[in-house]
Tab-separated table of C-alpha atoms in Angstrom:
chain	number	residue	atom	x	y	z
R	893	MET	CA	-87.186	74.674	146.354
R	894	GLU	CA	-88.541	75.121	149.882
R	895	SER	CA	-89.128	78.886	149.782
R	896	SER	CA	-89.163	81.822	147.395
R	897	THR	CA	-89.024	85.602	147.583
R	898	PHE	CA	-92.023	87.660	146.496
R	899	LEU	CA	-92.358	91.388	145.888
R	900	PHE	CA	-95.978	92.563	145.900
R	901	LEU	CA	-96.355	96.149	144.704
R	902	THR	CA	-99.565	98.176	144.449
R	903	ALA	CA	-99.753	101.499	142.633
R	904	ASN	CA	-102.600	103.834	141.804
R	905	VAL	CA	-101.192	105.241	138.547
R	906	GLY	CA	-103.919	107.786	137.840
R	907	SER	CA	-101.357	110.619	137.905
R	908	LEU	CA	-98.878	109.129	135.423
R	909	PHE	CA	-100.596	109.758	132.103
R	910	GLY	CA	-101.579	112.657	129.898
R	911	LYS	CA	-100.144	115.970	131.049
R	912	MET	CA	-98.512	114.257	134.027
R	913	ARG	CA	-96.660	111.712	131.882
R	914	THR	CA	-93.384	113.432	132.783
R	915	LEU	CA	-93.645	111.760	136.209
R	916	GLN	CA	-93.164	108.315	134.652
R	917	GLU	CA	-89.376	108.543	134.430
R	918	GLY	CA	-88.933	109.200	138.147
R	919	TRP	CA	-91.632	106.657	139.021
R	920	LEU	CA	-89.949	103.913	136.998
R	921	ALA	CA	-86.521	104.738	138.416
R	922	GLU	CA	-87.762	104.452	142.003
R	923	VAL	CA	-89.583	101.173	141.337
R	924	VAL	CA	-86.574	99.642	139.576
R	925	LYS	CA	-84.414	100.703	142.529
R	926	VAL	CA	-86.562	98.628	144.902
R	927	VAL	CA	-86.573	95.630	142.550
R	928	SER	CA	-82.786	95.900	142.254
R	929	THR	CA	-82.371	95.979	146.025
R	930	ARG	CA	-84.764	93.140	146.771
R	931	ARG	CA	-84.191	90.876	143.716
R	932	PRO	CA	-87.474	88.939	144.026
R	933	LEU	CA	-88.098	85.655	142.255
R	934	VAL	CA	-91.765	86.604	141.863
R	935	LEU	CA	-92.637	90.241	141.146
R	936	ALA	CA	-96.314	91.220	141.184
R	937	PHE	CA	-97.673	94.649	140.225
R	938	HIS	CA	-101.260	95.718	140.841
R	939	PHE	CA	-102.303	98.948	139.135
R	940	GLN	CA	-105.427	101.036	139.673
R	941	GLU	CA	-106.740	103.868	137.466
R	942	VAL	CA	-104.837	102.622	134.417
R	943	GLY	CA	-104.751	105.190	131.640
R	944	GLY	CA	-105.020	108.004	134.163
R	945	LYS	CA	-107.888	110.172	135.292
R	946	ASP	CA	-108.692	111.101	131.681
R	947	TYR	CA	-108.500	107.475	130.552
R	948	ALA	CA	-110.579	107.963	127.399
R	949	HIS	CA	-107.803	110.103	125.937
R	950	TYR	CA	-104.701	108.463	127.402
R	951	MET	CA	-105.433	104.743	127.740
R	952	GLU	CA	-103.187	104.114	124.733
R	953	GLN	CA	-100.210	105.098	126.903
R	954	MET	CA	-100.714	102.155	129.264
R	955	LYS	CA	-99.398	99.300	127.117
R	956	PRO	CA	-96.108	101.097	126.309
R	957	PHE	CA	-95.771	101.784	130.038
R	958	ILE	CA	-96.127	98.059	130.835
R	959	SER	CA	-93.728	97.147	128.015
R	960	GLN	CA	-91.120	99.578	129.302
R	961	LEU	CA	-91.438	98.156	132.791
R	962	TYR	CA	-91.086	94.620	131.425
R	963	GLU	CA	-87.965	95.504	129.445
R	964	LYS	CA	-86.285	96.908	132.548
R	965	CYS	CA	-87.208	93.964	134.769
R	966	SER	CA	-86.462	91.226	132.254
R	967	SER	CA	-83.119	92.563	131.053
R	968	GLN	CA	-81.761	93.535	134.469
R	969	PHE	CA	-83.247	90.961	136.822
R	970	GLY	CA	-83.913	87.793	134.798
R	971	LEU	CA	-87.695	88.105	135.085
R	972	ASN	CA	-88.558	86.939	131.575
R	973	ARG	CA	-91.750	84.942	132.036
R	974	ALA	CA	-94.578	87.407	132.556
R	975	LEU	CA	-98.340	87.809	132.400
R	976	ALA	CA	-100.102	91.167	132.119
R	977	TYR	CA	-103.715	92.227	131.848
R	978	VAL	CA	-104.859	95.816	131.364
R	979	ASP	CA	-108.574	96.590	131.468
R	980	GLU	CA	-108.649	99.256	128.767
R	981	GLU	CA	-112.202	98.782	127.447
R	982	PHE	CA	-113.555	101.986	128.969
R	983	SER	CA	-116.447	102.090	126.503
R	984	ASN	CA	-118.075	99.180	128.348
R	985	SER	CA	-119.450	100.958	131.415
R	986	ASP	CA	-120.834	97.737	132.883
R	987	THR	CA	-117.483	95.964	133.160
R	988	PHE	CA	-114.716	98.600	133.049
R	989	THR	CA	-112.579	98.619	136.216
R	990	ALA	CA	-109.408	100.490	135.107
R	991	LEU	CA	-107.368	97.766	136.814
R	992	GLY	CA	-104.152	96.221	135.599
R	993	SER	CA	-102.185	93.251	136.916
R	994	PHE	CA	-98.643	92.377	135.882
R	995	TYR	CA	-96.749	89.323	137.146
R	996	LEU	CA	-93.120	88.432	136.411
R	997	PHE	CA	-91.206	85.257	137.270
R	998	HIS	CA	-87.485	84.619	137.532
R	999	ASP	CA	-85.787	82.255	135.111
R	1000	SER	CA	-84.512	80.097	137.989
R	1001	LEU	CA	-88.003	79.136	139.117
R	1002	PRO	CA	-89.484	75.754	138.172
R	1003	ASP	CA	-92.564	75.504	135.990
R	1004	VAL	CA	-94.844	78.539	136.210
R	1005	GLU	CA	-98.514	77.994	135.410
R	1006	VAL	CA	-101.596	80.204	135.382
R	1007	PHE	CA	-105.116	78.943	135.924
R	1008	ASN	CA	-107.465	79.133	132.949
R	1009	PHE	CA	-110.921	80.056	134.250
R	1010	THR	CA	-112.469	78.892	130.964
R	1011	THR	CA	-111.031	75.373	130.811
R	1012	MET	CA	-110.587	75.117	134.607
R	1013	LYS	CA	-107.027	73.868	134.072
R	1014	PHE	CA	-103.551	75.319	134.516
R	1015	ASP	CA	-101.670	76.558	131.427
R	1016	ALA	CA	-97.888	76.869	131.239
R	1017	LEU	CA	-96.435	80.385	131.191
R	1018	THR	CA	-93.248	80.359	129.116
R	1019	GLN	CA	-92.890	83.916	127.809
R	1020	PHE	CA	-94.336	87.435	128.101
R	1021	GLN	CA	-98.098	87.625	127.524
R	1022	MET	CA	-100.168	90.813	127.580
R	1023	HIS	CA	-103.959	90.756	127.443
R	1024	THR	CA	-106.330	93.700	127.070
R	1025	GLU	CA	-109.639	92.248	125.872
R	1026	SER	CA	-112.310	91.731	128.502
R	1027	SER	CA	-114.444	89.530	126.271
R	1028	ALA	CA	-111.799	86.800	126.227
R	1029	LEU	CA	-110.229	86.830	129.661
R	1030	PRO	CA	-109.142	83.259	130.454
R	1031	TYR	CA	-106.582	83.977	133.160
R	1032	PHE	CA	-108.406	86.457	135.363
R	1033	GLN	CA	-111.629	86.590	137.296
R	1034	LYS	CA	-112.832	90.179	136.910
R	1035	LYS	CA	-115.804	91.968	138.401
R	1036	ARG	CA	-116.873	95.581	138.589
R	1037	PHE	CA	-118.787	96.661	141.675
R	1038	LEU	CA	-122.546	96.923	141.282
R	1039	LYS	CA	-124.081	100.360	140.808
R	1040	GLU	CA	-126.117	100.177	143.997
R	1041	MET	CA	-122.929	99.703	146.040
R	1042	PHE	CA	-121.608	103.197	145.252
R	1043	HIS	CA	-122.357	106.345	147.269
R	1044	LYS	CA	-125.603	107.831	145.956
R	1045	ARG	CA	-125.533	105.107	143.277
R	1046	GLN	CA	-122.955	107.034	141.259
R	1047	PRO	CA	-120.652	104.302	139.888
R	1048	SER	CA	-117.017	104.751	138.936
R	1049	ARG	CA	-114.266	102.494	137.619
R	1050	LYS	CA	-113.745	100.159	140.575
R	1051	GLY	CA	-113.775	96.412	141.106
R	1052	PHE	CA	-111.362	93.503	141.452
R	1053	LEU	CA	-109.155	91.111	139.469
R	1054	ARG	CA	-108.176	87.651	140.662
R	1055	CYS	CA	-105.422	85.444	139.255
R	1056	HIS	CA	-104.750	81.849	140.339
R	1057	LEU	CA	-101.111	80.819	139.873
R	1058	LYS	CA	-98.760	77.911	140.433
R	1059	VAL	CA	-94.969	77.900	140.812
R	1060	GLY	CA	-93.742	74.315	140.907
R	1061	THR	CA	-96.254	72.752	143.290
R	1062	PHE	CA	-97.033	75.987	145.167
R	1063	VAL	CA	-100.518	77.279	144.312
R	1064	PHE	CA	-101.583	80.783	145.311
R	1065	ASP	CA	-104.096	83.548	144.563
R	1066	LEU	CA	-103.392	87.214	143.853
R	1067	VAL	CA	-106.264	89.720	144.026
R	1068	ASN	CA	-106.115	93.306	142.764
R	1069	VAL	CA	-108.782	95.557	144.273
R	1070	HIS	CA	-109.901	99.182	144.081
R	1071	LEU	CA	-112.542	100.047	146.678
R	1072	PHE	CA	-114.759	103.123	146.987
R	1073	HIS	CA	-113.249	106.481	147.895
R	1074	ASP	CA	-114.560	109.196	150.205
R	1075	SER	CA	-116.379	111.287	147.615
R	1076	CYS	CA	-117.330	114.049	150.077
R	1077	ASN	CA	-115.377	115.212	153.120
R	1078	ILE	CA	-118.511	116.699	154.693
R	1079	ALA	CA	-120.183	113.287	154.691
R	1080	ALA	CA	-116.980	111.664	155.974
R	1081	VAL	CA	-116.954	113.721	159.197
R	1082	GLU	CA	-120.642	113.248	160.004
R	1083	MET	CA	-120.377	109.874	161.723
R	1084	SER	CA	-117.933	107.235	162.914
R	1085	PRO	CA	-117.483	104.953	161.078
R	1086	SER	CA	-118.327	106.975	157.998
R	1087	VAL	CA	-120.864	106.009	155.365
R	1088	PHE	CA	-117.930	105.382	153.007
R	1089	ALA	CA	-116.240	102.984	155.439
R	1090	LYS	CA	-119.447	100.968	155.561
R	1091	GLN	CA	-119.595	100.886	151.754
R	1092	ARG	CA	-116.002	99.660	151.571
R	1093	GLU	CA	-116.880	96.922	154.047
R	1094	CYS	CA	-119.716	95.828	151.754
R	1095	GLY	CA	-117.393	96.068	148.757
R	1096	LEU	CA	-114.766	93.784	150.243
R	1097	LYS	CA	-117.421	91.293	151.295
R	1098	PHE	CA	-118.609	91.341	147.672
R	1099	VAL	CA	-115.059	90.496	146.532
R	1100	PHE	CA	-114.845	87.535	148.908
R	1101	ASP	CA	-118.288	86.288	147.939
R	1102	GLU	CA	-117.520	86.479	144.212
R	1103	ILE	CA	-114.217	84.649	144.670
R	1104	SER	CA	-115.939	81.877	146.613
R	1105	ARG	CA	-118.735	81.704	144.054
R	1106	CYS	CA	-116.203	81.027	141.291
R	1107	PHE	CA	-114.304	78.552	143.439
R	1108	PRO	CA	-113.119	78.883	147.037
R	1109	ALA	CA	-109.755	80.458	147.812
R	1110	GLU	CA	-108.246	77.454	149.576
R	1111	ALA	CA	-104.684	78.479	148.699
R	1112	PRO	CA	-102.458	81.205	150.121
R	1113	LEU	CA	-103.974	84.503	148.979
R	1114	VAL	CA	-102.489	87.991	148.831
R	1115	ILE	CA	-104.888	90.865	148.183
R	1116	PHE	CA	-103.263	94.201	147.458
R	1117	GLY	CA	-104.472	97.391	145.848
R	1118	ASP	CA	-106.085	100.733	146.592
R	1119	PHE	CA	-108.463	99.861	149.412
R	1120	ASN	CA	-109.193	103.556	149.940
R	1121	PHE	CA	-109.158	102.902	153.683
R	1122	ARG	CA	-109.299	106.255	155.488
R	1123	LEU	CA	-108.606	107.414	158.981
R	1124	ASP	CA	-111.693	107.751	161.144
R	1125	THR	CA	-112.207	111.312	159.927
R	1126	LYS	CA	-114.721	112.345	162.575
R	1127	SER	CA	-112.371	111.188	165.339
R	1128	LEU	CA	-109.398	112.754	163.553
R	1129	VAL	CA	-111.068	116.151	163.700
R	1130	GLU	CA	-112.715	115.954	167.112
R	1131	ASN	CA	-109.977	114.111	169.029
R	1132	LEU	CA	-106.776	115.248	167.367
R	1133	LEU	CA	-107.027	118.270	165.100
R	1134	ALA	CA	-109.738	120.331	166.800
R	1135	PRO	CA	-111.036	118.844	170.067
R	1136	PRO	CA	-114.135	120.532	171.547
R	1137	SER	CA	-112.084	121.781	174.505
R	1138	VAL	CA	-110.211	124.222	172.259
R	1139	ALA	CA	-112.332	124.562	169.119
R	1140	VAL	CA	-115.782	125.654	168.092
R	1141	GLN	CA	-117.527	124.392	164.968
R	1142	THR	CA	-119.248	126.700	162.507
R	1143	VAL	CA	-121.203	125.657	159.437
R	1144	THR	CA	-121.581	128.119	156.598
R	1145	GLN	CA	-122.243	128.056	152.886
R	1146	GLY	CA	-119.165	128.000	150.690
R	1147	ASP	CA	-118.646	129.865	147.452
R	1148	ASP	CA	-119.843	126.801	145.551
R	1149	GLY	CA	-123.125	126.763	147.450
R	1150	GLN	CA	-122.125	123.621	149.349
R	1151	PRO	CA	-121.726	123.379	153.141
R	1152	ARG	CA	-118.432	124.453	154.665
R	1153	VAL	CA	-117.501	123.237	158.149
R	1154	GLN	CA	-114.826	125.147	160.042
R	1155	TYR	CA	-113.282	124.438	163.417
R	1156	LYS	CA	-111.778	127.563	164.964
R	1157	HIS	CA	-109.732	128.003	168.127
R	1158	VAL	CA	-111.974	129.401	170.850
R	1159	MET	CA	-109.357	131.902	172.035
R	1160	SER	CA	-107.345	132.972	168.989
R	1161	GLY	CA	-109.955	132.393	166.302
R	1162	GLU	CA	-107.352	130.463	164.285
R	1163	ASN	CA	-108.892	128.170	161.690
R	1164	LEU	CA	-107.746	124.695	162.819
R	1165	VAL	CA	-109.693	122.659	160.260
R	1166	ASP	CA	-111.592	123.726	157.153
R	1167	VAL	CA	-113.750	120.996	155.621
R	1168	ARG	CA	-115.530	121.258	152.314
R	1169	SER	CA	-116.687	118.626	149.859
R	1170	LYS	CA	-113.259	118.325	148.242
R	1171	VAL	CA	-111.152	120.370	150.662
R	1172	PHE	CA	-109.594	119.250	153.935
R	1173	ASN	CA	-107.331	121.984	155.307
R	1174	HIS	CA	-105.650	121.400	158.654
R	1175	THR	CA	-102.635	122.558	160.636
R	1176	MET	CA	-101.112	119.179	161.540
R	1177	ASN	CA	-97.578	118.510	160.318
R	1178	ILE	CA	-97.665	115.002	158.842
R	1179	LYS	CA	-94.213	113.747	159.805
R	1180	ASN	CA	-92.866	110.579	161.415
R	1181	GLU	CA	-93.681	111.834	164.907
R	1182	ALA	CA	-97.377	111.862	163.947
R	1183	LEU	CA	-97.312	108.202	162.904
R	1184	VAL	CA	-98.448	106.760	166.238
R	1185	GLN	CA	-101.302	109.243	166.629
R	1186	LEU	CA	-102.573	108.682	163.103
R	1187	SER	CA	-102.229	104.900	163.189
R	1188	LYS	CA	-104.659	104.750	166.125
R	1189	LEU	CA	-107.305	106.187	163.788
R	1190	ASP	CA	-106.594	103.618	161.057
R	1191	ARG	CA	-109.511	101.440	162.128
R	1192	GLU	CA	-111.066	100.073	158.948
R	1193	PRO	CA	-108.737	97.065	158.497
R	1194	LYS	CA	-109.685	95.828	161.964
R	1195	ASN	CA	-113.149	94.997	160.600
R	1196	TYR	CA	-111.842	92.100	158.537
R	1197	LEU	CA	-111.196	88.678	160.015
R	1198	GLY	CA	-108.761	86.387	158.251
R	1199	LEU	CA	-106.775	89.227	156.669
R	1200	ARG	CA	-103.305	89.895	158.057
R	1201	GLU	CA	-101.003	92.854	157.527
R	1202	PHE	CA	-97.416	93.455	158.578
R	1203	PRO	CA	-96.843	96.524	160.796
R	1204	ILE	CA	-96.987	99.887	159.021
R	1205	ASN	CA	-93.957	102.073	159.740
R	1206	PHE	CA	-94.407	104.548	156.911
R	1207	LEU	CA	-96.431	107.733	156.542
R	1208	PRO	CA	-99.833	107.723	154.784
R	1209	SER	CA	-99.512	106.953	151.070
R	1210	TYR	CA	-102.176	109.475	149.964
R	1211	PRO	CA	-102.869	112.290	148.919
R	1212	PHE	CA	-99.605	113.808	147.709
R	1213	VAL	CA	-99.189	116.947	145.636
R	1214	GLU	CA	-98.753	116.107	141.950
R	1215	ASN	CA	-95.775	118.423	141.583
R	1216	ILE	CA	-92.300	117.202	140.727
R	1217	ASP	CA	-90.779	119.792	143.084
R	1218	GLN	CA	-92.942	118.864	146.096
R	1219	ALA	CA	-92.407	115.149	146.495
R	1220	SER	CA	-93.340	114.880	150.180
R	1221	VAL	CA	-96.104	117.489	150.455
R	1222	TYR	CA	-99.692	116.386	151.069
R	1223	MET	CA	-102.599	117.944	149.187
R	1224	ASN	CA	-105.387	119.673	151.103
R	1225	THR	CA	-108.098	117.730	149.276
R	1226	ARG	CA	-108.514	114.815	151.715
R	1227	ALA	CA	-107.248	113.771	155.111
R	1228	PRO	CA	-104.014	111.751	154.779
R	1229	ALA	CA	-104.646	108.001	154.720
R	1230	TRP	CA	-103.077	104.609	154.168
R	1231	CYS	CA	-105.148	103.792	151.087
R	1232	ASP	CA	-102.647	101.450	149.449
R	1233	ARG	CA	-102.195	98.170	151.320
R	1234	VAL	CA	-101.052	94.550	151.135
R	1235	PHE	CA	-102.980	91.890	153.074
R	1236	LEU	CA	-102.476	88.128	153.389
R	1237	ASN	CA	-105.021	85.471	154.206
R	1238	ASP	CA	-104.213	83.002	156.975
R	1239	ARG	CA	-102.539	80.470	154.686
R	1240	ALA	CA	-100.249	83.085	153.129
R	1241	TRP	CA	-99.506	84.533	156.568
R	1242	HIS	CA	-98.574	81.091	157.858
R	1243	ALA	CA	-96.270	80.557	154.852
R	1244	ALA	CA	-94.492	83.812	155.761
R	1245	GLN	CA	-94.044	82.738	159.394
R	1246	LEU	CA	-92.260	79.509	158.426
R	1247	VAL	CA	-89.141	81.320	157.160
R	1248	PRO	CA	-86.748	83.497	159.193
R	1249	ASP	CA	-86.299	86.413	156.791
R	1250	PRO	CA	-88.001	89.593	158.074
R	1251	PRO	CA	-90.453	91.197	155.609
R	1252	ASP	CA	-90.060	94.689	154.185
R	1253	TYR	CA	-93.296	96.720	154.020
R	1254	ASN	CA	-92.865	100.284	152.817
R	1255	VAL	CA	-93.682	103.046	150.355
R	1256	ILE	CA	-91.680	103.810	147.226
R	1257	GLY	CA	-90.366	107.236	146.294
R	1258	LYS	CA	-90.399	109.091	149.593
R	1259	ASP	CA	-88.355	111.895	148.040
R	1260	THR	CA	-89.695	111.595	144.484
R	1261	CYS	CA	-93.038	112.729	143.094
R	1262	MET	CA	-94.900	109.511	142.288
R	1263	GLY	CA	-98.311	111.112	141.738
R	1264	ASP	CA	-101.055	111.525	144.329
R	1265	HIS	CA	-100.424	107.980	145.603
R	1266	LYS	CA	-97.049	106.627	146.696
R	1267	PRO	CA	-96.739	102.985	145.591
R	1268	VAL	CA	-96.616	100.523	148.476
R	1269	TYR	CA	-94.727	97.235	148.434
R	1270	LEU	CA	-94.277	94.125	150.525
R	1271	TRP	CA	-91.160	92.017	150.085
R	1272	VAL	CA	-91.562	88.677	151.811
R	1273	ARG	CA	-90.164	85.173	151.683
R	1274	LEU	CA	-92.844	82.485	151.623
R	1275	SER	CA	-92.484	78.820	152.370
R	1276	LEU	CA	-93.512	76.760	149.346
R	1277	ILE	CA	-94.163	73.642	151.391
R	1278	PRO	CA	-97.906	72.855	151.425
R	1279	VAL	CA	-99.445	73.176	154.888
R	1280	LYS	CA	-102.915	72.799	156.345
R	1281	PRO	CA	-103.150	75.265	159.221
R	1282	GLN	CA	-106.145	74.961	161.488
R	1283	PHE	CA	-107.803	78.290	160.794
R	1284	SER	CA	-110.004	80.035	158.271
R	1285	LEU	CA	-108.678	80.452	154.745
R	1286	LEU	CA	-110.529	83.611	153.776
R	1287	SER	CA	-113.045	85.370	155.967
R	1288	SER	CA	-115.702	87.903	155.188
R	1289	PRO	CA	-115.960	91.110	157.180
R	1290	GLN	CA	-117.557	90.913	160.581
R	1291	ASN	CA	-121.274	91.509	160.737
């Protein structure tokens, strides 16, 4: 076998549990639709915020969710060999990441093996395995971000999972990541790049360093998850939504006692942008015609050497209204952003360039409520022939 098709899918599932569990049916239907259309031989899911926002009460819903997804994919698409890990040990605040990784392999593939980080050898994968215990985690390298890396040293459930796999003779790495979010809109508009962008840069460097410390990523690597990359919010406001030529800024105290920044039209007095800690009201219509303007402000990924991404031709994947009747409406909590991404290192990118099939990089559920994040997927055919390209394998962010 000289090449194989892969479907990499990342989904922040924080909206799918508890009171919002009713969204699962539509979510699953949309995901299965993509799998049915693309028929991958390797299907890889990366989940963030497993168990939902109130994970202490609803974590028990995660394993049935994975099982239901497995039943659909195995029975309909011949993806019977599978490996899943769900980090459900929320009581351990030092290690809990709320990440989940789920990999499925088609029956037609040759031997599938997963690297055992305990024995430092590959183990055969012959059936469906689901793991939930962090204390005995042979098949994943897991790390939660350090407390001092978070804004104001207030940690939350974020980190990364790495899995080292082999299909036949093709060895590759998959990394699930959830980086820091913009916890305050006021702070996000103060400077460019924002303090949060700088923290995410440090976070991704931490991921690369930890991977290399375990053992270097010398194989094709695909890292996909909720990077929480945001538009340059200061530039978004000052250059696009409310430029100084037409708007005047006023700073007042909101009802909650926190600062409130408003940008009003100098002539009409219309409120063009209203920024509060967890409010970002604006008048821009986020439709396809805004794609070019917004993509120019998507600057964070450009900080990372050795990570490649296929062109984005879809609207920002976050933050959508969590209402089943408003599938394509953005919330006014944050500025729209492409948080959910799929990146390849140079080896993986080279493997994709050796085959003629064009990739498919898109969101899932454009007309269906999928929660506050739309899942993002990359379908790609990769050459399985080992190569040694003359470039870096995995690079840290620029200094």
